[in-house]
């Protein structure tokens, strides 16, 4: 394995088919119109020396190193800022240019430490390379003049250092922060000799910086350098893999020394991220080697016993014996499994296969149940496919971006940067969210409309937007006539035109002024290409599926489907939530979303697997828990999911787990659910296995093994070992063989293979004979289901109501530095930015309760009570409070109710009626949980001591 080095063309290559021909150093070349002379030269393999240019950024032209001679032009223009012209004749290497370049380098080096041999960037420094490239051997001015060599280092950021003594003030970092990330945290302060990079604050940590690392990547010297590089030295080899955090699915080069991961570098050819990253994917990978990772299989008779470390064989036998015994005593339906959206497609596929072919039932579900199951239901009903309609790049063609119930800058940061780039270029933004998320107003971005609705009124708002479209004649009649089912449309149009759906009526329910709704609807319908992006603020409601269909209705009515710049796009939470759904993790569907009752589909699986399959849908997660509490569901195999923390109504979930005879947890760490487990299969991190993840744009990306599994087996091998102990034959030598089986059984994956991914990098499904290279935009000429289906989306208020005892509405979400239940990010330096979950409350509500910033407050709902510290902020609207759920001790889901989406059972996390009061103690649940944790730690230590 070698170190992967991507070519830097110096300036971006324009995306156009128009070409320009010129001659560079005597060689004729044709390049896209708008290409710089520097990039044109690089395209034919000629490197022009450069320092301030890099192809992730627009040309700047400050260092004067890239000078060239152009026949017929005076002087020596900078090649990075000079666009090519037809017939141009360029010379990049002449004695005059060599002298000028050497002179420029002399000036830089005269004010630079001469410690190359001991510098952390030695061997990976563009300044060093350029000194070599121009043949600099000495500096005529000496090194004694005024310089910056004593400048103080800023080491405040946990992941990178800033050493101004090495800075050449090329401003690549400043431009990366602006152009790539869109945070504008850096600036060049001072003038002339005093000019320097400044954060606008004391240091990086206290500044606006969000630690995305774009500036570190852009820096051509060791001024901005990863601390891991300073600690371990330069990497020796690398592999391209995919981030294991969110559904953006960024590609990274995992750079290694032997089996030591030295750094993660965003991969420029990764189509989801195009060389950008966020703090999680780039820096927060330390959890993979955290000291509390469990690397030995463990078993115990009862959950009050100590864990006993055993061999893999013994663990498999123990688990299989218990599962067989349960089925023997309680019937075939008494066991099931949950697949993980953090595992690969191949690993998920083998778990659902084990359930259907091995357990003999369809009791398999996935964590998408608690996040995007309404997306699957709603989009499939309207369009025929349970997935978003666009690729991420599509947003670059949007004129209006409608963000509903999503907070991309925190939860999907790399896509947010792409979106902000488009907004800075003039696209208009509508935000529908109870909270003033960052996008509403941030550097150089401001929403045209922020519809700050009350939680639980999404459907009323989407209906009101559609009402304006229908009643003000804003329908795209041609699109509707040609592409949609007309009789459904007509009954929908009659329904939506009813007075109850008018902005004026909905204003009373939602709190959003009618004129704002009207203006937003007109902008969406007539503002050019309009695209909808949405998140869990849409799906995690009792009407989650209705809302997804409501958005689909609006998009169809306005003709906003089937081309670039438009569409209905779920921003998926987990890295592989799209994939886990695609792979047949739902109890009613095989891979590719085909119902288990469909005879032809079942035949296909039965023939290949050689076993009869159940035609009845199995149990969903909440049904499994209910049945467990009722004594009818006795064993569960949980692959990489912490339902005791992530699922609603924690006390009900733990009661269900406690009632089971065998709970198998497969995870990296002893998570909250493992407190109720009898078998623990140690999991493998994304660095330890081969496979694929599918991101929010249906893009199948490779995950590559960069180190051996710490527990000896990758997750897919564990499932197969367990299956074997149960007597279920599944044999694969490599995950590529699992993908081959998926492709054989799944029409939308028919042409997908590891070979294809090796050749083209990634592909968006459907990928089959009709679309051999995948499908960036769906429903282009016709909907997958044929005609688009309008559905009636009557607004039905949630049963969760405020009242005198619970006057506030609690809603929940994520923060940039942490990820979901925090199992990964809490084990990294990311906790520096978010040590605990806080309750955000508006100043009016705080004052009415005598609550001040930082006070401990009790949140009580009909389901339970927890205590958190308060953060008083006008980001909230009065009457609504908000918290994150990244820390298990918070127990945010102790207070959420068991209400759920009518169609999919997706929990209603986003609406809980609560009361908030100042308190001076933890809640009963938190105190009990803390005691339990201490007791279990004690048991575990005793167990470990005994084993020694
Ligand atoms: S890490 Fe990212 S946000 Fe921070 S200064 Fe650098 S580019 Fe800007
Ligand atoms: S920190 Fe690096 S990128 Fe920024 S101005 Fe200095 S040398 Fe250039
Ligand atoms: S945006 Fe998502 S996929 Fe990309 S680096 Fe961040 S967490 Fe990973
Ligand atoms: S690289 Fe062209 S001026 Fe710096």
Short mmCIF file of N, CA, C and O in Angstrom, two decimals, residues 679-747:
data_model
loop_
_atom_site.label_atom_id
_atom_site.label_comp_id
_atom_site.label_asym_id
_atom_site.label_seq_id
_atom_site.Cartn_x
_atom_site.Cartn_y
_atom_site.Cartn_z
N UNK A 679 -25.16 -11.80 26.60
CA UNK A 679 -24.04 -12.12 25.71
C UNK A 679 -23.54 -10.81 25.13
O UNK A 679 -24.34 -9.96 24.70
N UNK A 680 -22.22 -10.65 25.13
CA UNK A 680 -21.64 -9.47 24.49
C UNK A 680 -20.67 -9.91 23.41
O UNK A 680 -19.66 -10.55 23.69
N UNK A 681 -21.02 -9.59 22.15
CA UNK A 681 -20.11 -9.84 21.03
C UNK A 681 -19.35 -8.53 20.75
O UNK A 681 -19.99 -7.54 20.35
N UNK A 682 -18.04 -8.48 20.95
CA UNK A 682 -17.33 -7.23 20.66
C UNK A 682 -17.41 -6.88 19.18
O UNK A 682 -17.18 -7.73 18.31
N UNK A 683 -17.73 -5.65 18.90
CA UNK A 683 -17.89 -5.20 17.51
C UNK A 683 -16.57 -4.71 16.93
O UNK A 683 -15.56 -4.61 17.62
N UNK A 684 -16.59 -4.41 15.65
CA UNK A 684 -15.40 -3.87 14.99
C UNK A 684 -15.72 -2.48 14.47
O UNK A 684 -16.85 -2.22 14.02
N UNK A 685 -14.76 -1.58 14.53
CA UNK A 685 -15.00 -0.22 14.04
C UNK A 685 -14.90 -0.21 12.52
O UNK A 685 -14.45 -1.17 11.90
N UNK A 686 -15.29 0.92 11.92
CA UNK A 686 -15.27 1.02 10.45
C UNK A 686 -13.85 0.89 9.90
O UNK A 686 -13.68 0.60 8.72
N UNK A 687 -12.87 1.08 10.75
CA UNK A 687 -11.48 0.97 10.27
C UNK A 687 -11.04 -0.49 10.15
O UNK A 687 -9.99 -0.79 9.61
N UNK A 688 -11.86 -1.39 10.69
CA UNK A 688 -11.42 -2.78 10.82
C UNK A 688 -12.14 -3.73 9.87
O UNK A 688 -12.09 -4.94 10.08
N UNK A 689 -12.81 -3.17 8.87
CA UNK A 689 -13.57 -4.09 8.01
C UNK A 689 -13.72 -3.55 6.60
O UNK A 689 -13.62 -2.35 6.35
N UNK A 690 -14.02 -4.46 5.70
CA UNK A 690 -14.34 -4.10 4.32
C UNK A 690 -15.85 -4.11 4.15
O UNK A 690 -16.55 -4.88 4.83
N UNK A 691 -16.33 -3.29 3.24
CA UNK A 691 -17.76 -3.29 2.97
C UNK A 691 -18.17 -2.02 2.27
O UNK A 691 -17.35 -1.36 1.62
N UNK A 692 -19.45 -1.68 2.41
CA UNK A 692 -19.97 -0.45 1.79
C UNK A 692 -20.96 0.22 2.73
O UNK A 692 -21.63 -0.44 3.54
N UNK A 693 -21.01 1.55 2.65
CA UNK A 693 -22.07 2.34 3.29
C UNK A 693 -22.83 3.04 2.16
O UNK A 693 -22.25 3.38 1.13
N UNK A 694 -24.12 3.30 2.39
CA UNK A 694 -24.91 4.06 1.42
C UNK A 694 -25.37 5.36 2.07
O UNK A 694 -26.01 5.32 3.13
N UNK A 695 -25.03 6.47 1.46
CA UNK A 695 -25.32 7.75 2.12
C UNK A 695 -26.71 8.28 1.75
O UNK A 695 -27.48 7.62 1.06
N UNK A 696 -26.98 9.51 2.19
CA UNK A 696 -28.32 10.08 2.01
C UNK A 696 -28.67 10.30 0.55
O UNK A 696 -29.84 10.47 0.22
N UNK A 697 -27.69 10.34 -0.34
CA UNK A 697 -27.99 10.54 -1.77
C UNK A 697 -27.95 9.20 -2.51
O UNK A 697 -27.72 9.17 -3.71
N UNK A 698 -28.15 8.11 -1.80
CA UNK A 698 -28.15 6.74 -2.35
C UNK A 698 -26.79 6.33 -2.90
O UNK A 698 -26.69 5.42 -3.70
N UNK A 699 -25.75 7.00 -2.45
CA UNK A 699 -24.42 6.71 -2.97
C UNK A 699 -23.77 5.57 -2.19
O UNK A 699 -23.65 5.64 -0.97
N UNK A 700 -23.38 4.54 -2.91
CA UNK A 700 -22.73 3.39 -2.28
C UNK A 700 -21.23 3.63 -2.32
O UNK A 700 -20.63 3.76 -3.39
N UNK A 701 -20.64 3.74 -1.15
CA UNK A 701 -19.23 4.09 -1.01
C UNK A 701 -18.48 2.94 -0.36
O UNK A 701 -19.03 2.28 0.54
N UNK A 702 -17.25 2.74 -0.72
CA UNK A 702 -16.49 1.64 -0.11
C UNK A 702 -15.96 2.01 1.28
O UNK A 702 -15.54 3.13 1.53
N UNK A 703 -16.03 1.04 2.16
CA UNK A 703 -15.37 1.11 3.46
C UNK A 703 -14.22 0.12 3.36
O UNK A 703 -14.43 -1.02 2.95
N UNK A 704 -13.02 0.58 3.67
CA UNK A 704 -11.88 -0.32 3.49
C UNK A 704 -11.18 -0.58 4.82
O UNK A 704 -11.03 0.33 5.64
N UNK A 705 -10.74 -1.81 4.95
CA UNK A 705 -10.09 -2.23 6.20
C UNK A 705 -8.68 -1.65 6.25
O UNK A 705 -7.86 -1.96 5.38
N UNK A 706 -8.43 -0.82 7.25
CA UNK A 706 -7.09 -0.26 7.37
C UNK A 706 -6.31 -0.87 8.53
O UNK A 706 -5.12 -0.68 8.65
N UNK A 707 -7.01 -1.59 9.38
CA UNK A 707 -6.32 -2.28 10.48
C UNK A 707 -7.10 -3.55 10.84
O UNK A 707 -8.27 -3.68 10.49
N UNK A 708 -6.43 -4.46 11.53
CA UNK A 708 -7.09 -5.74 11.86
C UNK A 708 -8.13 -5.51 12.94
O UNK A 708 -7.95 -4.65 13.81
N UNK A 709 -9.22 -6.29 12.93
CA UNK A 709 -10.23 -6.13 13.99
C UNK A 709 -9.60 -6.39 15.37
O UNK A 709 -8.91 -7.39 15.55
N UNK A 710 -9.84 -5.48 16.31
CA UNK A 710 -9.22 -5.63 17.64
C UNK A 710 -9.71 -6.89 18.33
O UNK A 710 -8.99 -7.49 19.12
N UNK A 711 -10.94 -7.29 18.03
CA UNK A 711 -11.47 -8.50 18.68
C UNK A 711 -11.23 -9.75 17.82
O UNK A 711 -11.73 -10.82 18.12
N UNK A 712 -10.54 -9.60 16.73
CA UNK A 712 -10.21 -10.75 15.90
C UNK A 712 -11.18 -10.97 14.75
O UNK A 712 -10.81 -11.55 13.74
N UNK A 713 -12.43 -10.54 14.91
CA UNK A 713 -13.44 -10.76 13.85
C UNK A 713 -14.11 -9.45 13.48
O UNK A 713 -14.37 -8.61 14.35
N UNK A 714 -14.38 -9.28 12.20
CA UNK A 714 -15.21 -8.14 11.75
C UNK A 714 -16.67 -8.49 12.06
O UNK A 714 -17.01 -9.66 12.26
N UNK A 715 -17.54 -7.47 12.07
CA UNK A 715 -18.93 -7.70 12.47
C UNK A 715 -19.63 -8.76 11.61
O UNK A 715 -20.42 -9.55 12.11
N UNK A 716 -19.37 -8.76 10.30
CA UNK A 716 -20.05 -9.74 9.44
C UNK A 716 -19.59 -11.15 9.80
O UNK A 716 -20.38 -12.11 9.73
N UNK A 717 -18.33 -11.30 10.21
CA UNK A 717 -17.83 -12.63 10.58
C UNK A 717 -18.48 -13.11 11.88
O UNK A 717 -18.71 -14.30 12.08
N UNK A 718 -18.79 -12.14 12.76
CA UNK A 718 -19.44 -12.51 14.02
C UNK A 718 -20.84 -13.08 13.73
O UNK A 718 -21.22 -14.13 14.26
N UNK A 719 -21.57 -12.40 12.88
CA UNK A 719 -22.94 -12.87 12.57
C UNK A 719 -22.89 -14.27 11.95
O UNK A 719 -23.71 -15.14 12.28
N UNK A 720 -21.92 -14.47 11.10
CA UNK A 720 -21.82 -15.76 10.43
C UNK A 720 -21.42 -16.85 11.43
O UNK A 720 -21.94 -17.98 11.39
N UNK A 721 -20.54 -16.50 12.38
CA UNK A 721 -20.16 -17.46 13.44
C UNK A 721 -21.36 -17.84 14.30
O UNK A 721 -21.57 -19.01 14.63
N UNK A 722 -22.17 -16.83 14.64
CA UNK A 722 -23.35 -17.07 15.45
C UNK A 722 -24.36 -17.94 14.66
O UNK A 722 -24.95 -18.89 15.19
N UNK A 723 -24.50 -17.60 13.37
CA UNK A 723 -25.42 -18.37 12.52
C UNK A 723 -25.00 -19.84 12.48
O UNK A 723 -25.83 -20.75 12.58
N UNK A 724 -23.71 -20.04 12.34
CA UNK A 724 -23.20 -21.42 12.24
C UNK A 724 -23.55 -22.21 13.51
O UNK A 724 -23.98 -23.36 13.45
N UNK A 725 -23.38 -21.54 14.67
CA UNK A 725 -23.70 -22.21 15.93
C UNK A 725 -25.19 -22.56 16.01
O UNK A 725 -25.59 -23.52 16.67
N UNK A 726 -26.01 -21.77 15.30
CA UNK A 726 -27.44 -22.05 15.27
C UNK A 726 -27.79 -23.11 14.22
O UNK A 726 -28.94 -23.47 14.06
N UNK A 727 -26.78 -23.51 13.47
CA UNK A 727 -27.01 -24.50 12.42
C UNK A 727 -27.44 -23.88 11.11
O UNK A 727 -27.98 -24.56 10.23
N UNK A 728 -27.26 -22.57 10.96
CA UNK A 728 -27.64 -21.88 9.72
C UNK A 728 -26.38 -21.70 8.88
O UNK A 728 -25.42 -21.09 9.33
N UNK A 729 -26.41 -22.24 7.69
CA UNK A 729 -25.20 -22.19 6.86
C UNK A 729 -25.16 -20.88 6.07
O UNK A 729 -26.05 -20.58 5.28
N UNK A 730 -24.13 -20.11 6.32
CA UNK A 730 -23.88 -18.90 5.52
C UNK A 730 -22.38 -18.87 5.32
O UNK A 730 -21.64 -18.77 6.29
N UNK A 731 -21.95 -18.97 4.09
CA UNK A 731 -20.51 -18.96 3.88
C UNK A 731 -20.09 -17.87 2.91
O UNK A 731 -20.56 -17.83 1.77
N UNK A 732 -19.25 -16.98 3.37
CA UNK A 732 -18.66 -15.95 2.49
C UNK A 732 -17.20 -15.82 2.89
O UNK A 732 -16.87 -15.81 4.08
N UNK A 733 -16.33 -15.72 1.89
CA UNK A 733 -14.92 -15.50 2.20
C UNK A 733 -14.59 -14.03 2.32
O UNK A 733 -13.57 -13.66 2.90
N UNK A 734 -15.44 -13.20 1.76
CA UNK A 734 -15.15 -11.76 1.76
C UNK A 734 -16.47 -11.01 1.60
O UNK A 734 -17.39 -11.51 0.93
N UNK A 735 -16.59 -9.81 2.17
CA UNK A 735 -17.85 -9.06 2.03
C UNK A 735 -18.25 -8.82 0.57
O UNK A 735 -19.43 -8.62 0.28
N UNK A 736 -17.29 -8.83 -0.34
CA UNK A 736 -17.66 -8.63 -1.75
C UNK A 736 -18.61 -9.73 -2.21
O UNK A 736 -19.48 -9.50 -3.07
N UNK A 737 -18.49 -10.92 -1.61
CA UNK A 737 -19.39 -12.02 -2.00
C UNK A 737 -20.80 -11.78 -1.46
O UNK A 737 -21.78 -12.20 -2.06
N UNK A 738 -20.86 -11.09 -0.30
CA UNK A 738 -22.20 -10.74 0.23
C UNK A 738 -22.84 -9.72 -0.72
O UNK A 738 -24.02 -9.83 -1.07
N UNK A 739 -22.05 -8.75 -1.18
CA UNK A 739 -22.59 -7.76 -2.13
C UNK A 739 -23.04 -8.45 -3.43
O UNK A 739 -24.07 -8.07 -4.00
N UNK A 740 -22.30 -9.44 -3.85
CA UNK A 740 -22.72 -10.15 -5.07
C UNK A 740 -24.10 -10.78 -4.86
O UNK A 740 -24.94 -10.78 -5.76
N UNK A 741 -24.32 -11.32 -3.65
CA UNK A 741 -25.63 -11.92 -3.36
C UNK A 741 -26.73 -10.86 -3.30
O UNK A 741 -27.83 -11.06 -3.81
N UNK A 742 -26.38 -9.71 -2.69
CA UNK A 742 -27.35 -8.59 -2.64
C UNK A 742 -27.74 -8.20 -4.07
O UNK A 742 -28.91 -8.01 -4.39
N UNK A 743 -26.71 -8.08 -4.93
CA UNK A 743 -26.96 -7.65 -6.32
C UNK A 743 -27.84 -8.66 -7.04
O UNK A 743 -28.75 -8.28 -7.79
N UNK A 744 -27.60 -9.94 -6.76
CA UNK A 744 -28.38 -10.98 -7.42
C UNK A 744 -29.87 -10.89 -7.01
O UNK A 744 -30.77 -11.12 -7.81
N UNK A 745 -30.11 -10.52 -5.74
CA UNK A 745 -31.46 -10.56 -5.20
C UNK A 745 -32.20 -9.23 -5.26
O UNK A 745 -33.38 -9.16 -4.93
N UNK A 746 -31.50 -8.16 -5.64
CA UNK A 746 -32.09 -6.82 -5.51
C UNK A 746 -32.00 -6.07 -6.84
O UNK A 746 -30.90 -5.67 -7.24
N UNK A 747 -33.12 -5.85 -7.52
CA UNK A 747 -33.08 -5.24 -8.85
C UNK A 747 -32.36 -3.89 -8.88
O UNK A 747 -31.67 -3.58 -9.85
#
